[in-house]
Amino acid sequence: MKNSVWAVLAAFLWMASPAGGDPGDERILLAKDAARSGDRNRLALYAPPTGHPLDPYPEYWALSAHVARPGDINPLPILDFLERQRGSLLAERLRGEWLRALGKRGEWDTLAAEFPAMEQPEQDVKCYHLQARLGLGDAAALDDARPLWFSLVDTPESCIPVLQALVREARVSPDETWSRVRRLMEAKRFAGARAVAAWLPADQQPASIELERAGQTPSTYLDRLPVSFAAQRQGRELALIALARLSRDDPMGAYTRYLGLNERFSAAERSYALGQIAWQAATRLMPDANPWFKAAGDTPMSEEQAAWRVRAALRAGDWRGVKAGVEAMPAEQRKLPDWTYWLGRAQMALGNRDASRLEFERIAGHPTFYGILADEELGRGFTLPKKARALSADEAEQVRQTPGVQRALALFRLEMRTEGAREWNWTMRNRDDRFLIGAAQLAQQLGIYDRAINAADRTKSEHDYSLRYLAPYRERIEPNARNQSLDPGWVYGLMRQESRFVTAARSSVGAQGLMQIMPATGQWVAGKLGMKGYHIGWLRDPDTNVMLGTTYMRMVLEGLDNHPVLASAAYNAGPGRARKWKDARPLEGAIYAETIPFGETPDYVKKVMPNSVIYPALLDGTAPSLKARLGTIAPSAGGDFSGLGSPAPGAGLEPAAE
């Protein structure tokens, strides 16, 4: 009886599959269901291959379950699968799972032998490999492990023995141990901080309860500090930790308490405290942040802290501070286009034109926020690159016959979008431009627009911007944009960032459809338009979604000085926040975008705005100036946003679909 039920379900799934579905599709879906429910016997029925592109998946699911079970692991079927699927995503995933199992069992020889075949090992697997090297007597393992002491915040369990080995072998100093405790406490990783504090020399170890109080109730802790707190290292460190923790909620309150304690600290400790307070003040756009950073001097800073040091100087119009802040960054951070551009601007403002030009040339010629701005500083507007030559039939066929492409397309056909995106992304790595363009064309033809963009975005020398910046659904989008008196380039630019033109896109917080509209926002806009009978299904309909989304864009734009930068920020984070991030004085649009202190929103704005320049170049043949579009943000004043709904922060595609 049970088997007949599954036969009926299989038939239904096959009949319900999209046109062009493979007769073996139902077997894959049934295998997936068996794997999800942990039914190994039923999964075994679907594991034998039948010539379907997704044949490796049921076998992978079965082997993955085998690896996860306690007890001995038979390596022979695993090794056989890894050999047959060499270089595939599933081989990478299974090998990673196997290495984790080997690490938990302490089977160092096998782990050390298999690890080099990993292409993109995750951090926990890397730490198991370090454990294996240590266990096999590799003295250089400690040298390779030492950077983890300074970079890890969320620490996988497999990394803890590696960090302990660094302490045991005196490869980190007490000062570096305190630095790690501080960093963990700053990030509210209290359990990790307590563990690391226990590795300090006995005469410096703080009481666990005191460390917890400094982190959990910092204002109370500081107000009750004993007079003798500064006599020992741990007393001063706990006070510094409390100041750093308090600054997260109340920078001014932390600064006030700092002023009452600063003479009890060393110069380095004072700089640390001021650097922490300045950092948190900067993320709240407080004018005091810039002078506090200056007072902190050359205290060591995290990359995020160093970035906010520069942003605080930008908000203050302090170009010398911008220059000093960028030049103090670690070399790799300083090379990023963001800071290269702002160093160029600082050099220009300080009269160093040759030096500024040198910085701009480093990043010009790329279709990015700072790449386009650098071009404009050099007197060049954005122009589309020469379109790649047409693909030959053989090149297109090579793409179609690539197993990873076939697997990805089959997964999309079965509406296994997350798995399909992962398979596609893995297959696109290390490909040449011709293959990427062919893959983008194939995905476009099949209506898988997000993967078309994903592939076309990766080209290095030959480009096709009509694939990078797809403009589907023109019959829906352009009339709605005109009806709302919106620039179609801005609408396309925002939609590309929101959903990559996936009509079924749904974010982790519930935003839906082409324009990633939150249900409450859709209901509010529908009400304003007098539309009756609203239900969430409207957001999944492309026509209604675009109509509601463009209406909302126009409402937000009108409520925010008709400024596209403010409106773009508002679409992602809400109009109230976009208005709050203004300054008391006029602010350059690029500085406003760079200093948005909220999650993904600054990156979002810095992608939507260059998109809005590139789309007109494709659609109309002429690209407007990005700097002109960014314009100037008027000072804070007025505007009632109490009625406007707010699309949720984080709206857009899930990470696997990037």
mmCIF file of N, CA, C and O in Angstrom, residues 403-480:
data_model
loop_
_atom_site.group_PDB
_atom_site.id
_atom_site.type_symbol
_atom_site.label_atom_id
_atom_site.label_comp_id
_atom_site.label_asym_id
_atom_site.label_seq_id
_atom_site.Cartn_x
_atom_site.Cartn_y
_atom_site.Cartn_z
ATOM 1 N N PRO A 403 28.474 19.057 -17.735
ATOM 2 C CA PRO A 403 27.624 18.398 -16.735
ATOM 3 C C PRO A 403 27.114 19.331 -15.645
ATOM 4 O O PRO A 403 25.945 19.243 -15.246
ATOM 5 N N GLY A 404 27.968 20.239 -15.145
ATOM 6 C CA GLY A 404 27.526 21.149 -14.093
ATOM 7 C C GLY A 404 26.403 22.061 -14.550
ATOM 8 O O GLY A 404 25.479 22.357 -13.790
ATOM 9 N N VAL A 405 26.469 22.516 -15.812
ATOM 10 C CA VAL A 405 25.394 23.335 -16.364
ATOM 11 C C VAL A 405 24.120 22.508 -16.482
ATOM 12 O O VAL A 405 23.022 22.970 -16.121
ATOM 13 N N GLN A 406 24.256 21.289 -16.971
ATOM 14 C CA GLN A 406 23.074 20.433 -17.103
ATOM 15 C C GLN A 406 22.432 20.151 -15.750
ATOM 16 O O GLN A 406 21.205 20.156 -15.620
ATOM 17 N N ARG A 407 23.259 19.917 -14.744
ATOM 18 C CA ARG A 407 22.708 19.681 -13.398
ATOM 19 C C ARG A 407 21.999 20.923 -12.880
ATOM 20 O O ARG A 407 20.901 20.842 -12.319
ATOM 21 N N ALA A 408 22.627 22.085 -13.057
ATOM 22 C CA ALA A 408 22.014 23.325 -12.572
ATOM 23 C C ALA A 408 20.668 23.560 -13.238
ATOM 24 O O ALA A 408 19.672 23.890 -12.570
ATOM 25 N N LEU A 409 20.609 23.389 -14.546
ATOM 26 C CA LEU A 409 19.355 23.624 -15.265
ATOM 27 C C LEU A 409 18.282 22.632 -14.846
ATOM 28 O O LEU A 409 17.095 22.984 -14.735
ATOM 29 N N ALA A 410 18.679 21.379 -14.600
ATOM 30 C CA ALA A 410 17.708 20.389 -14.129
ATOM 31 C C ALA A 410 17.182 20.762 -12.751
ATOM 32 O O ALA A 410 15.989 20.606 -12.460
ATOM 33 N N LEU A 411 18.040 21.265 -11.897
ATOM 34 C CA LEU A 411 17.607 21.681 -10.556
ATOM 35 C C LEU A 411 16.645 22.859 -10.637
ATOM 36 O O LEU A 411 15.639 22.910 -9.917
ATOM 37 N N PHE A 412 16.927 23.799 -11.503
ATOM 38 C CA PHE A 412 15.988 24.913 -11.685
ATOM 39 C C PHE A 412 14.653 24.409 -12.215
ATOM 40 O O PHE A 412 13.589 24.884 -11.811
ATOM 41 N N ARG A 413 14.701 23.448 -13.127
ATOM 42 C CA ARG A 413 13.468 22.900 -13.678
ATOM 43 C C ARG A 413 12.613 22.260 -12.584
ATOM 44 O O ARG A 413 11.383 22.333 -12.614
ATOM 45 N N LEU A 414 13.272 21.666 -11.596
ATOM 46 C CA LEU A 414 12.563 21.013 -10.497
ATOM 47 C C LEU A 414 12.265 21.976 -9.348
ATOM 48 O O LEU A 414 11.844 21.552 -8.279
ATOM 49 N N GLU A 415 12.504 23.277 -9.592
ATOM 50 C CA GLU A 415 12.260 24.321 -8.601
ATOM 51 C C GLU A 415 13.098 24.122 -7.341
ATOM 52 O O GLU A 415 12.709 24.542 -6.243
ATOM 53 N N MET A 416 14.261 23.502 -7.508
ATOM 54 C CA MET A 416 15.244 23.398 -6.435
ATOM 55 C C MET A 416 16.237 24.543 -6.643
ATOM 56 O O MET A 416 17.393 24.348 -6.990
ATOM 57 N N ARG A 417 15.739 25.754 -6.429
ATOM 58 C CA ARG A 417 16.479 26.955 -6.826
ATOM 59 C C ARG A 417 17.778 27.127 -6.044
ATOM 60 O O ARG A 417 18.807 27.502 -6.617
ATOM 61 N N THR A 418 17.752 26.890 -4.744
ATOM 62 C CA THR A 418 18.973 27.068 -3.961
ATOM 63 C C THR A 418 20.060 26.120 -4.439
ATOM 64 O O THR A 418 21.214 26.520 -4.653
ATOM 65 N N GLU A 419 19.705 24.852 -4.622
ATOM 66 C CA GLU A 419 20.679 23.880 -5.110
ATOM 67 C C GLU A 419 21.142 24.233 -6.523
ATOM 68 O O GLU A 419 22.319 24.095 -6.859
ATOM 69 N N GLY A 420 20.195 24.709 -7.357
ATOM 70 C CA GLY A 420 20.550 25.078 -8.719
ATOM 71 C C GLY A 420 21.538 26.235 -8.762
ATOM 72 O O GLY A 420 22.495 26.227 -9.553
ATOM 73 N N ALA A 421 21.309 27.237 -7.909
ATOM 74 C CA ALA A 421 22.217 28.384 -7.882
ATOM 75 C C ALA A 421 23.607 27.964 -7.415
ATOM 76 O O ALA A 421 24.622 28.422 -7.956
ATOM 77 N N ARG A 422 23.671 27.089 -6.426
ATOM 78 C CA ARG A 422 24.982 26.632 -5.949
ATOM 79 C C ARG A 422 25.715 25.846 -7.033
ATOM 80 O O ARG A 422 26.925 26.023 -7.226
ATOM 81 N N GLU A 423 24.981 24.970 -7.712
ATOM 82 C CA GLU A 423 25.592 24.171 -8.770
ATOM 83 C C GLU A 423 26.081 25.078 -9.896
ATOM 84 O O GLU A 423 27.186 24.895 -10.437
ATOM 85 N N TRP A 424 25.275 26.066 -10.253
ATOM 86 C CA TRP A 424 25.655 27.012 -11.308
ATOM 87 C C TRP A 424 26.896 27.805 -10.903
ATOM 88 O O TRP A 424 27.860 27.906 -11.678
ATOM 89 N N ASN A 425 26.888 28.359 -9.708
ATOM 90 C CA ASN A 425 28.015 29.176 -9.263
ATOM 91 C C ASN A 425 29.307 28.369 -9.233
ATOM 92 O O ASN A 425 30.380 28.866 -9.615
ATOM 93 N N TRP A 426 29.209 27.123 -8.778
ATOM 94 C CA TRP A 426 30.401 26.275 -8.728
ATOM 95 C C TRP A 426 30.925 26.009 -10.141
ATOM 96 O O TRP A 426 32.139 26.058 -10.388
ATOM 97 N N THR A 427 30.016 25.779 -11.060
ATOM 98 C CA THR A 427 30.418 25.455 -12.431
ATOM 99 C C THR A 427 31.024 26.663 -13.139
ATOM 100 O O THR A 427 31.858 26.508 -14.039
ATOM 101 N N MET A 428 30.640 27.865 -12.744
ATOM 102 C CA MET A 428 31.148 29.070 -13.408
ATOM 103 C C MET A 428 32.542 29.470 -12.927
ATOM 104 O O MET A 428 33.194 30.297 -13.562
ATOM 105 N N ARG A 429 33.013 28.902 -11.832
ATOM 106 C CA ARG A 429 34.308 29.339 -11.310
ATOM 107 C C ARG A 429 35.425 28.948 -12.282
ATOM 108 O O ARG A 429 35.375 27.898 -12.924
ATOM 109 N N ASN A 430 36.401 29.828 -12.402
ATOM 110 C CA ASN A 430 37.609 29.588 -13.214
ATOM 111 C C ASN A 430 37.316 29.388 -14.705
ATOM 112 O O ASN A 430 38.141 28.811 -15.414
ATOM 113 N N ARG A 431 36.169 29.845 -15.178
ATOM 114 C CA ARG A 431 35.839 29.703 -16.600
ATOM 115 C C ARG A 431 36.342 30.913 -17.379
ATOM 116 O O ARG A 431 36.427 32.030 -16.848
ATOM 117 N N ASP A 432 36.625 30.701 -18.668
ATOM 118 C CA ASP A 432 37.052 31.826 -19.500
ATOM 119 C C ASP A 432 35.837 32.635 -19.953
ATOM 120 O O ASP A 432 34.688 32.219 -19.791
ATOM 121 N N ASP A 433 36.109 33.783 -20.529
ATOM 122 C CA ASP A 433 35.034 34.708 -20.896
ATOM 123 C C ASP A 433 34.071 34.100 -21.906
ATOM 124 O O ASP A 433 32.861 34.334 -21.841
ATOM 125 N N ARG A 434 34.596 33.313 -22.836
ATOM 126 C CA ARG A 434 33.726 32.754 -23.874
ATOM 127 C C ARG A 434 32.704 31.794 -23.250
ATOM 128 O O ARG A 434 31.537 31.795 -23.618
ATOM 129 N N PHE A 435 33.168 30.973 -22.332
ATOM 130 C CA PHE A 435 32.250 30.053 -21.661
ATOM 131 C C PHE A 435 31.212 30.827 -20.861
ATOM 132 O O PHE A 435 30.010 30.507 -20.894
ATOM 133 N N LEU A 436 31.648 31.851 -20.139
ATOM 134 C CA LEU A 436 30.727 32.625 -19.299
ATOM 135 C C LEU A 436 29.654 33.309 -20.139
ATOM 136 O O LEU A 436 28.476 33.328 -19.761
ATOM 137 N N ILE A 437 30.050 33.861 -21.262
ATOM 138 C CA ILE A 437 29.065 34.517 -22.127
ATOM 139 C C ILE A 437 28.088 33.491 -22.687
ATOM 140 O O ILE A 437 26.873 33.733 -22.755
ATOM 141 N N GLY A 438 28.597 32.316 -23.071
ATOM 142 C CA GLY A 438 27.710 31.266 -23.556
ATOM 143 C C GLY A 438 26.737 30.810 -22.485
ATOM 144 O O GLY A 438 25.546 30.582 -22.759
ATOM 145 N N ALA A 439 27.227 30.679 -21.245
ATOM 146 C CA ALA A 439 26.345 30.281 -20.147
ATOM 147 C C ALA A 439 25.294 31.354 -19.888
ATOM 148 O O ALA A 439 24.121 31.047 -19.637
ATOM 149 N N ALA A 440 25.707 32.620 -19.952
ATOM 150 C CA ALA A 440 24.757 33.711 -19.737
ATOM 151 C C ALA A 440 23.680 33.714 -20.815
ATOM 152 O O ALA A 440 22.486 33.909 -20.528
ATOM 153 N N GLN A 441 24.076 33.495 -22.057
ATOM 154 C CA GLN A 441 23.091 33.457 -23.144
ATOM 155 C C GLN A 441 22.111 32.304 -22.959
ATOM 156 O O GLN A 441 20.899 32.459 -23.163
ATOM 157 N N LEU A 442 22.622 31.145 -22.560
ATOM 158 C CA LEU A 442 21.753 29.985 -22.350
ATOM 159 C C LEU A 442 20.760 30.253 -21.223
ATOM 160 O O LEU A 442 19.559 29.975 -21.359
ATOM 161 N N ALA A 443 21.246 30.813 -20.115
ATOM 162 C CA ALA A 443 20.352 31.109 -18.994
ATOM 163 C C ALA A 443 19.305 32.146 -19.392
ATOM 164 O O ALA A 443 18.129 32.041 -19.007
ATOM 165 N N GLN A 444 19.708 33.148 -20.169
ATOM 166 C CA GLN A 444 18.744 34.152 -20.622
ATOM 167 C C GLN A 444 17.655 33.513 -21.482
ATOM 168 O O GLN A 444 16.461 33.795 -21.310
ATOM 169 N N GLN A 445 18.057 32.640 -22.392
ATOM 170 C CA GLN A 445 17.087 31.985 -23.274
ATOM 171 C C GLN A 445 16.070 31.169 -22.481
ATOM 172 O O GLN A 445 14.905 31.063 -22.873
ATOM 173 N N LEU A 446 16.499 30.618 -21.346
ATOM 174 C CA LEU A 446 15.625 29.791 -20.521
ATOM 175 C C LEU A 446 14.893 30.601 -19.453
ATOM 176 O O LEU A 446 14.160 30.035 -18.642
ATOM 177 N N GLY A 447 15.097 31.919 -19.455
ATOM 178 C CA GLY A 447 14.416 32.769 -18.480
ATOM 179 C C GLY A 447 14.977 32.678 -17.086
ATOM 180 O O GLY A 447 14.330 33.103 -16.122
ATOM 181 N N ILE A 448 16.206 32.175 -16.936
ATOM 182 C CA ILE A 448 16.853 32.108 -15.618
ATOM 183 C C ILE A 448 17.752 33.343 -15.519
ATOM 184 O O ILE A 448 18.979 33.277 -15.619
ATOM 185 N N TYR A 449 17.118 34.474 -15.324
ATOM 186 C CA TYR A 449 17.806 35.751 -15.508
ATOM 187 C C TYR A 449 18.896 36.002 -14.469
ATOM 188 O O TYR A 449 19.926 36.619 -14.766
ATOM 189 N N ASP A 450 18.675 35.548 -13.233
ATOM 190 C CA ASP A 450 19.682 35.812 -12.202
ATOM 191 C C ASP A 450 20.987 35.095 -12.515
ATOM 192 O O ASP A 450 22.077 35.622 -12.284
ATOM 193 N N ARG A 451 20.905 33.864 -13.076
ATOM 194 C CA ARG A 451 22.137 33.148 -13.421
ATOM 195 C C ARG A 451 22.779 33.725 -14.678
ATOM 196 O O ARG A 451 24.008 33.677 -14.818
ATOM 197 N N ALA A 452 21.980 34.271 -15.572
ATOM 198 C CA ALA A 452 22.557 34.948 -16.737
ATOM 199 C C ALA A 452 23.415 36.124 -16.278
ATOM 200 O O ALA A 452 24.557 36.306 -16.735
ATOM 201 N N ILE A 453 22.872 36.911 -15.370
ATOM 202 C CA ILE A 453 23.635 38.048 -14.838
ATOM 203 C C ILE A 453 24.862 37.549 -14.093
ATOM 204 O O ILE A 453 25.966 38.092 -14.224
ATOM 205 N N ASN A 454 24.687 36.492 -13.297
ATOM 206 C CA ASN A 454 25.793 35.946 -12.514
ATOM 207 C C ASN A 454 26.959 35.554 -13.411
ATOM 208 O O ASN A 454 28.125 35.843 -13.096
ATOM 209 N N ALA A 455 26.680 34.890 -14.523
ATOM 210 C CA ALA A 455 27.757 34.466 -15.425
ATOM 211 C C ALA A 455 28.365 35.657 -16.157
ATOM 212 O O ALA A 455 29.592 35.797 -16.237
ATOM 213 N N ALA A 456 27.519 36.537 -16.697
ATOM 214 C CA ALA A 456 28.026 37.677 -17.473
ATOM 215 C C ALA A 456 28.838 38.632 -16.604
ATOM 216 O O ALA A 456 29.771 39.284 -17.093
ATOM 217 N N ASP A 457 28.513 38.712 -15.326
ATOM 218 C CA ASP A 457 29.228 39.598 -14.402
ATOM 219 C C ASP A 457 30.673 39.171 -14.175
ATOM 220 O O ASP A 457 31.479 39.956 -13.667
ATOM 221 N N ARG A 458 31.006 37.926 -14.508
ATOM 222 C CA ARG A 458 32.322 37.386 -14.186
ATOM 223 C C ARG A 458 33.366 37.607 -15.278
ATOM 224 O O ARG A 458 34.553 37.310 -15.060
ATOM 225 N N THR A 459 32.965 38.074 -16.453
ATOM 226 C CA THR A 459 33.929 38.187 -17.552
ATOM 227 C C THR A 459 35.006 39.210 -17.234
ATOM 228 O O THR A 459 34.762 40.203 -16.552
ATOM 229 N N LYS A 460 36.203 38.941 -17.761
ATOM 230 C CA LYS A 460 37.352 39.798 -17.465
ATOM 231 C C LYS A 460 37.747 40.705 -18.635
ATOM 232 O O LYS A 460 38.101 41.867 -18.438
ATOM 233 N N SER A 461 37.727 40.167 -19.855
ATOM 234 C CA SER A 461 38.195 40.931 -21.018
ATOM 235 C C SER A 461 37.112 41.140 -22.060
ATOM 236 O O SER A 461 36.953 42.244 -22.586
ATOM 237 N N GLU A 462 36.379 40.085 -22.395
ATOM 238 C CA GLU A 462 35.271 40.206 -23.336
ATOM 239 C C GLU A 462 33.973 40.327 -22.546
ATOM 240 O O GLU A 462 33.742 39.558 -21.607
ATOM 241 N N HIS A 463 33.132 41.286 -22.931
ATOM 242 C CA HIS A 463 31.929 41.544 -22.146
ATOM 243 C C HIS A 463 30.701 41.646 -23.041
ATOM 244 O O HIS A 463 30.799 41.988 -24.220
ATOM 245 N N ASP A 464 29.565 41.358 -22.439
ATOM 246 C CA ASP A 464 28.279 41.620 -23.083
ATOM 247 C C ASP A 464 27.375 42.245 -22.024
ATOM 248 O O ASP A 464 26.777 41.546 -21.208
ATOM 249 N N TYR A 465 27.308 43.580 -22.051
ATOM 250 C CA TYR A 465 26.546 44.273 -21.017
ATOM 251 C C TYR A 465 25.041 44.093 -21.180
ATOM 252 O O TYR A 465 24.286 44.320 -20.238
ATOM 253 N N SER A 466 24.608 43.680 -22.355
ATOM 254 C CA SER A 466 23.178 43.403 -22.500
ATOM 255 C C SER A 466 22.794 42.153 -21.714
ATOM 256 O O SER A 466 21.612 41.938 -21.417
ATOM 257 N N LEU A 467 23.782 41.329 -21.359
ATOM 258 C CA LEU A 467 23.553 40.178 -20.487
ATOM 259 C C LEU A 467 23.827 40.526 -19.028
ATOM 260 O O LEU A 467 23.122 40.073 -18.130
ATOM 261 N N ARG A 468 24.857 41.315 -18.786
ATOM 262 C CA ARG A 468 25.133 41.749 -17.405
ATOM 263 C C ARG A 468 23.975 42.564 -16.844
ATOM 264 O O ARG A 468 23.632 42.461 -15.664
ATOM 265 N N TYR A 469 23.425 43.403 -17.696
ATOM 266 C CA TYR A 469 22.346 44.304 -17.267
ATOM 267 C C TYR A 469 21.102 44.003 -18.094
ATOM 268 O O TYR A 469 20.679 44.785 -18.934
ATOM 269 N N LEU A 470 20.566 42.838 -17.843
ATOM 270 C CA LEU A 470 19.364 42.414 -18.555
ATOM 271 C C LEU A 470 18.214 43.380 -18.312
ATOM 272 O O LEU A 470 18.119 43.989 -17.235
ATOM 273 N N ALA A 471 17.342 43.475 -19.284
ATOM 274 C CA ALA A 471 16.154 44.327 -19.155
ATOM 275 C C ALA A 471 14.921 43.560 -19.607
ATOM 276 O O ALA A 471 14.259 43.935 -20.581
ATOM 277 N N PRO A 472 14.587 42.467 -18.901
ATOM 278 C CA PRO A 472 13.378 41.724 -19.274
ATOM 279 C C PRO A 472 12.125 42.450 -18.799
ATOM 280 O O PRO A 472 12.199 43.457 -18.086
ATOM 281 N N TYR A 473 10.994 41.940 -19.189
ATOM 282 C CA TYR A 473 9.692 42.455 -18.748
ATOM 283 C C TYR A 473 9.510 43.934 -19.113
ATOM 284 O O TYR A 473 8.854 44.691 -18.393
ATOM 285 N N ARG A 474 10.070 44.356 -20.234
ATOM 286 C CA ARG A 474 9.973 45.771 -20.593
ATOM 287 C C ARG A 474 8.525 46.203 -20.790
ATOM 288 O O ARG A 474 8.170 47.350 -20.489
ATOM 289 N N GLU A 475 7.703 45.278 -21.274
ATOM 290 C CA GLU A 475 6.293 45.619 -21.502
ATOM 291 C C GLU A 475 5.560 45.881 -20.189
ATOM 292 O O GLU A 475 4.496 46.515 -20.185
ATOM 293 N N ARG A 476 6.124 45.402 -19.077
ATOM 294 C CA ARG A 476 5.537 45.672 -17.767
ATOM 295 C C ARG A 476 6.213 46.865 -17.094
ATOM 296 O O ARG A 476 5.559 47.717 -16.505
ATOM 297 N N ILE A 477 7.530 46.905 -17.175
ATOM 298 C CA ILE A 477 8.296 47.857 -16.369
ATOM 299 C C ILE A 477 8.223 49.270 -16.935
ATOM 300 O O ILE A 477 7.941 50.230 -16.194
ATOM 301 N N GLU A 478 8.448 49.438 -18.210
ATOM 302 C CA GLU A 478 8.557 50.792 -18.746
ATOM 303 C C GLU A 478 7.229 51.555 -18.709
ATOM 304 O O GLU A 478 7.221 52.741 -18.350
ATOM 305 N N PRO A 479 6.084 50.935 -19.019
ATOM 306 C CA PRO A 479 4.825 51.693 -18.866
ATOM 307 C C PRO A 479 4.564 52.116 -17.422
ATOM 308 O O PRO A 479 4.108 53.235 -17.172
ATOM 309 N N ASN A 480 4.857 51.244 -16.467
ATOM 310 C CA ASN A 480 4.665 51.603 -15.060
ATOM 311 C C ASN A 480 5.616 52.718 -14.638
ATOM 312 O O ASN A 480 5.234 53.620 -13.883
#
